[in-house]
mmCIF file with all atom_site columns, C-alpha atoms in Angstrom:
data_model
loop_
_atom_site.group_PDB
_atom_site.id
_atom_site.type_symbol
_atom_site.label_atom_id
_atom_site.label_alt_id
_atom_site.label_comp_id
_atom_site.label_asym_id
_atom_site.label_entity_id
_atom_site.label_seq_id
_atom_site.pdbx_PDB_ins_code
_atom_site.Cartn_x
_atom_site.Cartn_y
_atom_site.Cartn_z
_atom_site.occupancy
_atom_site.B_iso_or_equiv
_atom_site.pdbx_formal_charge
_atom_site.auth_seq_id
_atom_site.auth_comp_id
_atom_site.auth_asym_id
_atom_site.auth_atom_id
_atom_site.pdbx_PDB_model_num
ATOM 1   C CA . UNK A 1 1   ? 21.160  76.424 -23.637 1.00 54.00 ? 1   UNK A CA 1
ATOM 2   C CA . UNK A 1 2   ? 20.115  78.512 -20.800 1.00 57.00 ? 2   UNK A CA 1
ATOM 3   C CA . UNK A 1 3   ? 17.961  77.268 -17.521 1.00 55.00 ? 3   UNK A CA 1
ATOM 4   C CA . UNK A 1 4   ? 14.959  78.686 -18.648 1.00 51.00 ? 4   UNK A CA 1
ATOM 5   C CA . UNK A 1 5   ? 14.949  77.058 -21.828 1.00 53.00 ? 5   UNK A CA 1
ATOM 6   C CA . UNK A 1 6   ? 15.632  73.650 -20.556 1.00 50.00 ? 6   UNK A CA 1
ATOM 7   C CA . UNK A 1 7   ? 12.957  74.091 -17.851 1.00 50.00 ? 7   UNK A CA 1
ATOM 8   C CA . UNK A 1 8   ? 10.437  74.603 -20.909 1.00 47.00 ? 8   UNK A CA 1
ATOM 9   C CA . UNK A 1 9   ? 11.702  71.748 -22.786 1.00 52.00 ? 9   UNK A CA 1
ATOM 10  C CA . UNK A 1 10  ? 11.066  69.548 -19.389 1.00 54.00 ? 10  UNK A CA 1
ATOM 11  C CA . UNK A 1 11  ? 7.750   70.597 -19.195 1.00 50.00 ? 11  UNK A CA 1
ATOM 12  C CA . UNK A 1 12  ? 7.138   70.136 -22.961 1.00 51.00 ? 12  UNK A CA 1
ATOM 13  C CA . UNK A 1 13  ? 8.257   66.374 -22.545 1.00 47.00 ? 13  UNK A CA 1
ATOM 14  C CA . UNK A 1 14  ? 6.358   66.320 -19.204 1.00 45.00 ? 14  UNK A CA 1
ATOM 15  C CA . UNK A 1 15  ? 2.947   66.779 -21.179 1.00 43.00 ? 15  UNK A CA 1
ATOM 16  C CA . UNK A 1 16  ? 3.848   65.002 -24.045 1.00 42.00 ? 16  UNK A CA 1
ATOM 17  C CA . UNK A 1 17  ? 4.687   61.431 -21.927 1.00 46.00 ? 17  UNK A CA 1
ATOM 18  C CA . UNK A 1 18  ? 2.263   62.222 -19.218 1.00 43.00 ? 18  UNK A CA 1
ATOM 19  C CA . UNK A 1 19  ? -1.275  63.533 -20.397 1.00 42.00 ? 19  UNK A CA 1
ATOM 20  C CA . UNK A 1 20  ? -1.912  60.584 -22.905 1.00 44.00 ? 20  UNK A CA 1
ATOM 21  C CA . UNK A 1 21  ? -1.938  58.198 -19.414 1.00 43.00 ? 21  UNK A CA 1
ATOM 22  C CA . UNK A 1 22  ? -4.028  60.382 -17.264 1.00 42.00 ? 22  UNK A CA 1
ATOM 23  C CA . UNK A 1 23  ? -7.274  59.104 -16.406 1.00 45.00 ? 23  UNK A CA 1
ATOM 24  C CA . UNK A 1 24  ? -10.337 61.054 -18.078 1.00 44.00 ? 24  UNK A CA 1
ATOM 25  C CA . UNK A 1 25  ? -11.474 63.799 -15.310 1.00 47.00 ? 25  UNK A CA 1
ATOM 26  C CA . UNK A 1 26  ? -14.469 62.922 -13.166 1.00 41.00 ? 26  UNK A CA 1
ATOM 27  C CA . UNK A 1 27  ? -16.329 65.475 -13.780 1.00 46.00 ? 27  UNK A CA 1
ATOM 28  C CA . UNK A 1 28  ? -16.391 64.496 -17.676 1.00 81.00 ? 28  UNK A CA 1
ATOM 29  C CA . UNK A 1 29  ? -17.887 61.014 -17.067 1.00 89.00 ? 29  UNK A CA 1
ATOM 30  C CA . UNK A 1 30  ? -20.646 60.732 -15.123 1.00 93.00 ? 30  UNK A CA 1
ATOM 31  C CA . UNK A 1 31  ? -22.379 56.863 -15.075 1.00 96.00 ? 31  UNK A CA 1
ATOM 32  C CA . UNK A 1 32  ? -25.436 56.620 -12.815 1.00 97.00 ? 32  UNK A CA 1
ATOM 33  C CA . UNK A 1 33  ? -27.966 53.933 -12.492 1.00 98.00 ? 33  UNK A CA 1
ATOM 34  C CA . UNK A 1 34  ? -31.378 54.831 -10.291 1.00 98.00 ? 34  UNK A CA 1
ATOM 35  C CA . UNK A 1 35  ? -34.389 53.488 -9.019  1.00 98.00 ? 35  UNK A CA 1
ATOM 36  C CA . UNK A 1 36  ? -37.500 54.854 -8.863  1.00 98.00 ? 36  UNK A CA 1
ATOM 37  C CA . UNK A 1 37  ? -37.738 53.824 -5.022  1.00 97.00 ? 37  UNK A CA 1
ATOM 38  C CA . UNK A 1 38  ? -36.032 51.860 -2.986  1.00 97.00 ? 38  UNK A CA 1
ATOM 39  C CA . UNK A 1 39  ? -38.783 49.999 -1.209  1.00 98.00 ? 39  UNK A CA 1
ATOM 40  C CA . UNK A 1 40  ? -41.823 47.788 -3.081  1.00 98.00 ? 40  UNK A CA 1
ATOM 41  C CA . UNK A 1 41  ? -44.206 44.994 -1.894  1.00 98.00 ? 41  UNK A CA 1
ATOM 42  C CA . UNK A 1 42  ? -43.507 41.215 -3.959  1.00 97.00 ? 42  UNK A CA 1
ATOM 43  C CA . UNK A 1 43  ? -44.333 41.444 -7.382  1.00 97.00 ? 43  UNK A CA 1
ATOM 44  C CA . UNK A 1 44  ? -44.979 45.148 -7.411  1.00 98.00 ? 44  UNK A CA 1
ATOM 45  C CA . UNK A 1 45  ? -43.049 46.917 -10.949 1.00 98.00 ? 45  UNK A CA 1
ATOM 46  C CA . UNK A 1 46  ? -40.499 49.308 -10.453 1.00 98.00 ? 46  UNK A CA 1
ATOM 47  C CA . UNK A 1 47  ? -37.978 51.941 -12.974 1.00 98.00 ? 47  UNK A CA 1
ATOM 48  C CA . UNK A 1 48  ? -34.501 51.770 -12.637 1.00 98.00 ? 48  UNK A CA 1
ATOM 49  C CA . UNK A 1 49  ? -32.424 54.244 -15.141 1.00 98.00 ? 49  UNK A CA 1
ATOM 50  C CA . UNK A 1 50  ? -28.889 53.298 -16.011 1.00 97.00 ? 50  UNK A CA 1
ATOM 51  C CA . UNK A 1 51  ? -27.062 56.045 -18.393 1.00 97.00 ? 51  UNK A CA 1
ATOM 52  C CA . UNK A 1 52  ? -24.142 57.680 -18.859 1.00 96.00 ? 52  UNK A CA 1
ATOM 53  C CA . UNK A 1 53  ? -22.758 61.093 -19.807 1.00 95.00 ? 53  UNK A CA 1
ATOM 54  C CA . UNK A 1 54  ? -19.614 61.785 -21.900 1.00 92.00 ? 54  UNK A CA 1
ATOM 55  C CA . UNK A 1 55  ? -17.968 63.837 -23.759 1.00 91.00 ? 55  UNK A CA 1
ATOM 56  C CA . UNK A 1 56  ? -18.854 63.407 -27.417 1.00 85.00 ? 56  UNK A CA 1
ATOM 57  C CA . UNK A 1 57  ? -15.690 62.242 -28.507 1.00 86.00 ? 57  UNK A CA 1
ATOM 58  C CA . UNK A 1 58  ? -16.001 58.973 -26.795 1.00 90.00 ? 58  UNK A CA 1
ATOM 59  C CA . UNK A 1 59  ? -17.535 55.635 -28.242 1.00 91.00 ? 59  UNK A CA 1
ATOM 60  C CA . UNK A 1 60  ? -19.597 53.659 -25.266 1.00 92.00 ? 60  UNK A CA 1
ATOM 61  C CA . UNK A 1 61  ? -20.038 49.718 -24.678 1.00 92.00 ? 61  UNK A CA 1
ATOM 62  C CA . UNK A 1 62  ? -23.333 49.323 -23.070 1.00 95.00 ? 62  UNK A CA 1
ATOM 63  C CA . UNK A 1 63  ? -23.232 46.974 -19.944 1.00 95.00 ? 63  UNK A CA 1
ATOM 64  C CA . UNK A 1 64  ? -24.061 43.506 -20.655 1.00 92.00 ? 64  UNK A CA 1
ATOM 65  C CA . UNK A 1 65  ? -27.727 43.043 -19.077 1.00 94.00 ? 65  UNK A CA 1
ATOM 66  C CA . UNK A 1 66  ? -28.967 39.715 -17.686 1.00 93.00 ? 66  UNK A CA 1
ATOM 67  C CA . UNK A 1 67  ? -32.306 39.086 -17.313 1.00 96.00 ? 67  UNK A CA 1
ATOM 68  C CA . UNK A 1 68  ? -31.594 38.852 -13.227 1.00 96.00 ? 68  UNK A CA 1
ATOM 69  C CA . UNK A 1 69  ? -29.990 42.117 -11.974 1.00 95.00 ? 69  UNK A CA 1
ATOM 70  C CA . UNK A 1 70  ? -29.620 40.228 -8.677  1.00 95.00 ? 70  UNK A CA 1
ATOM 71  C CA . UNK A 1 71  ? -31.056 37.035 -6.875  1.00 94.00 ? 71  UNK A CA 1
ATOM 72  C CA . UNK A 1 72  ? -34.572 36.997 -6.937  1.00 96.00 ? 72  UNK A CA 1
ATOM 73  C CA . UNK A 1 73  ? -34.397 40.814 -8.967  1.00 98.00 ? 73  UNK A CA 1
ATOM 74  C CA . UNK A 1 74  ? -35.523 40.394 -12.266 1.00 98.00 ? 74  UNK A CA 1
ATOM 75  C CA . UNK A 1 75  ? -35.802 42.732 -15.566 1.00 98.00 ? 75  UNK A CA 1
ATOM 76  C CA . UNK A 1 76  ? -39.540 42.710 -17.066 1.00 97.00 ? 76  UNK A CA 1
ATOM 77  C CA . UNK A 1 77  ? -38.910 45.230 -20.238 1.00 98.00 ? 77  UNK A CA 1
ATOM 78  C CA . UNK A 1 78  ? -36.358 47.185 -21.281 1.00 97.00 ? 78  UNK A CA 1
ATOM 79  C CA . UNK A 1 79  ? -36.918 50.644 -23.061 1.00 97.00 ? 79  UNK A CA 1
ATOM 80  C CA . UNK A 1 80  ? -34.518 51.577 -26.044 1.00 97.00 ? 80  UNK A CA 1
ATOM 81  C CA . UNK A 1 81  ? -30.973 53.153 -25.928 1.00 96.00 ? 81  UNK A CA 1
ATOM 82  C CA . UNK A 1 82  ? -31.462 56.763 -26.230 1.00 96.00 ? 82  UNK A CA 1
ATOM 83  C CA . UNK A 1 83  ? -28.943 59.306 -26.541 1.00 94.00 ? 83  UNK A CA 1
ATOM 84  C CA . UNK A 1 84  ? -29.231 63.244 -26.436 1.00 94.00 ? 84  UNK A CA 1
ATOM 85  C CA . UNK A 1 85  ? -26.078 65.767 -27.164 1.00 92.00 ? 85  UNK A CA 1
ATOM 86  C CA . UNK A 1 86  ? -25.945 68.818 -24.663 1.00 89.00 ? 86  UNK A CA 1
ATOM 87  C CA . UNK A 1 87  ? -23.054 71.225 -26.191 1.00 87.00 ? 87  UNK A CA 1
ATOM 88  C CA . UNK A 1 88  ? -20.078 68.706 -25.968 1.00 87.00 ? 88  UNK A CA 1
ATOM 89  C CA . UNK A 1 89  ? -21.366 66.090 -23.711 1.00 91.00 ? 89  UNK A CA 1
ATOM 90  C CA . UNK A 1 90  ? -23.387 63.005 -25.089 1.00 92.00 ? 90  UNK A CA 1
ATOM 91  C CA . UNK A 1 91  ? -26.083 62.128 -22.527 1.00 95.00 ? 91  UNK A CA 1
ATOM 92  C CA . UNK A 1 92  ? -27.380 57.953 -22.556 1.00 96.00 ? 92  UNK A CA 1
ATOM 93  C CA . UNK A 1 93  ? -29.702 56.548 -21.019 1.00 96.00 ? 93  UNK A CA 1
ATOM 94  C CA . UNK A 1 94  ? -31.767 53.306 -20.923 1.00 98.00 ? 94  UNK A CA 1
ATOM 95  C CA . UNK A 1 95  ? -34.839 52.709 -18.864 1.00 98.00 ? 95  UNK A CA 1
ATOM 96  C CA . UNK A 1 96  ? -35.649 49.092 -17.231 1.00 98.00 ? 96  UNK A CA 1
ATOM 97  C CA . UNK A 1 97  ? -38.633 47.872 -15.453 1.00 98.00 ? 97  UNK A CA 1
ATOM 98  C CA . UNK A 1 98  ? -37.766 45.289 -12.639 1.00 98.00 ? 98  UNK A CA 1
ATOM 99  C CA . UNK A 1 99  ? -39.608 43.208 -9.804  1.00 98.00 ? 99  UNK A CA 1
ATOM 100 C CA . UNK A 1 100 ? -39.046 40.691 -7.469  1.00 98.00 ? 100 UNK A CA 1
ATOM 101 C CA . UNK A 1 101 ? -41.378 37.671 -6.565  1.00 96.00 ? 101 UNK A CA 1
ATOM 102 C CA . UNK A 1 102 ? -39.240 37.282 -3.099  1.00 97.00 ? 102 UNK A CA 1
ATOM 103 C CA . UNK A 1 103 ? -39.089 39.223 0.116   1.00 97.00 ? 103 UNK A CA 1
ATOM 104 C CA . UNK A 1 104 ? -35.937 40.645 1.622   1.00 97.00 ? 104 UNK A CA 1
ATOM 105 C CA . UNK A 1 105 ? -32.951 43.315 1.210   1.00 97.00 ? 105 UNK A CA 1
ATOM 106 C CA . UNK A 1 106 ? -31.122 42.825 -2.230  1.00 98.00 ? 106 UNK A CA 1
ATOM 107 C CA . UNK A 1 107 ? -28.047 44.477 -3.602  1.00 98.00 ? 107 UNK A CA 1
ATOM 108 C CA . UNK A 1 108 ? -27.951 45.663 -7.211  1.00 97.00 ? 108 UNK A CA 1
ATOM 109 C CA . UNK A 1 109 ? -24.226 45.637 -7.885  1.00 97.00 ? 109 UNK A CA 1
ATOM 110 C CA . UNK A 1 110 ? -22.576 48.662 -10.026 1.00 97.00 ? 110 UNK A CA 1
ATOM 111 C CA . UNK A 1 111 ? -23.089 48.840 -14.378 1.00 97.00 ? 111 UNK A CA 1
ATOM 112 C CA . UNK A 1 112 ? -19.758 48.990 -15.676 1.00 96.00 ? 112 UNK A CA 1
ATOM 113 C CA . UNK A 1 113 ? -19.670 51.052 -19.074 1.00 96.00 ? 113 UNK A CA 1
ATOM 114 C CA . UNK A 1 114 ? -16.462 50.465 -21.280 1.00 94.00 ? 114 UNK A CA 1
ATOM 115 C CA . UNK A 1 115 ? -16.135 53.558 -23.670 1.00 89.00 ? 115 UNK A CA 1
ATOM 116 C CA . UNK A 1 116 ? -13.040 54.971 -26.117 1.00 89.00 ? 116 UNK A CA 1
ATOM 117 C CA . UNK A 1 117 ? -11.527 57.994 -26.562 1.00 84.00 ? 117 UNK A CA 1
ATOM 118 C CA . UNK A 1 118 ? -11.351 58.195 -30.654 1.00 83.00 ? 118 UNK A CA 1
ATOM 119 C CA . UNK A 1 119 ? -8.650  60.567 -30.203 1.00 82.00 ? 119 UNK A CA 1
ATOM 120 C CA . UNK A 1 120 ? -6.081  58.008 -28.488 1.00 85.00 ? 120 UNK A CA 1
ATOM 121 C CA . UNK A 1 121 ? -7.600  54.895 -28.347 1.00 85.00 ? 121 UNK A CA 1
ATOM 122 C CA . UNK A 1 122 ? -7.819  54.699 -24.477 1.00 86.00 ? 122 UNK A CA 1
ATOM 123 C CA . UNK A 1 123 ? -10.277 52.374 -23.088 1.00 89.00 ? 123 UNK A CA 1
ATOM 124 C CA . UNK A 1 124 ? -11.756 53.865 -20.122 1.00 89.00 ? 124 UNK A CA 1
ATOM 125 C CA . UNK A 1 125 ? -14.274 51.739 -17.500 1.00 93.00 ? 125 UNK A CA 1
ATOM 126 C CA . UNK A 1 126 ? -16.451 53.760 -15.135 1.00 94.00 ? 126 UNK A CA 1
ATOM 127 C CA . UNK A 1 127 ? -19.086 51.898 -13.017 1.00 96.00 ? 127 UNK A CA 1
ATOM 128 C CA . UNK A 1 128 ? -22.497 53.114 -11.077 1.00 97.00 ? 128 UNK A CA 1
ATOM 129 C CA . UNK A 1 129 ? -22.829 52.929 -7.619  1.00 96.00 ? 129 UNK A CA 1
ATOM 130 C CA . UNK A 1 130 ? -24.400 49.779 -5.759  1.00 97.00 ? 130 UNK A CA 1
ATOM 131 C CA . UNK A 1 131 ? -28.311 49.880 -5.404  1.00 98.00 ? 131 UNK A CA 1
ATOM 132 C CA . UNK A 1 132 ? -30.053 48.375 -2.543  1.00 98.00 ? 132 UNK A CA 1
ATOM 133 C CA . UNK A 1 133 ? -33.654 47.101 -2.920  1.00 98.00 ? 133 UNK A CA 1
ATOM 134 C CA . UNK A 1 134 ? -36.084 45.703 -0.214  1.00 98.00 ? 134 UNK A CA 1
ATOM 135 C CA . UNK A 1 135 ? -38.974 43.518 -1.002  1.00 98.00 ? 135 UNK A CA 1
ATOM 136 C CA . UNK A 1 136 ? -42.192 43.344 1.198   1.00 97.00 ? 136 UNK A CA 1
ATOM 137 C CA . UNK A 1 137 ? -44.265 40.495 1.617   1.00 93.00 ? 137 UNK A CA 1
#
């Protein structure tokens, strides 16, 4: 065999071992969670919308939601699960309406979604960033 032909067999076996463990690319997976504002009086009712977007090929576990996002942060409703396919991404979203009966700063911590690739199995985790809150009397 001559270099060049063992060079392409190394980078054959390269992408063969090697791709199936790399993590899915950041800009395929977005996961977001927002709120409306960042700033209410007590009781006052507030949107927050947690989604996701994906390729299609994926399968996603929608986070487990307590009825207390936080101390004293609490859900009120939640809208339904809706999904919308853009090309070869699959856009989800979910819409909550929260309040809070206490004053003071509160930290939402970060959604997790779990989702598949159906093509290898991978399970794959990517979370949303904190969210901060503050609470008038």
């Amino acid at each position: 065999m001559q270099m060049k032909e063992i060079k392409h067999i190394i980078a054959i076996l390269c992408l063969v071992f090697l791709l199936p463990g790399m993590p899915v690319k950041a800009q395929e997976v977005h996961a977001y969670a927002k709120l409306d504002t960042t700033a209410i009086s007590i009781g006052d009712q507030i949107g927050l919308t947690l989604g996701i977007d994906i390729p299609k090929h994926f399968v996603v576990q929608w986070p487990v939601l307590n009825d207390t996002l936080a101390p004293h942060v609490e859900i009120i409703s939640r809208g339904k699960i809706d999904s919308v396919r853009q090309n070869d991404l699959l856009k989800i979203q979910q819409r909550l309406i929260i309040t809070s009966f206490d004053s003071g700063a509160y930290n939402i911590k970060p959604f997790i979604f779990h989702f598949k690739n159906r093509a290898d199995g991978r399970i794959i985790d990517a979370n949303t960033q904190d969210l901060y809150l503050q609470v008038y009397s």
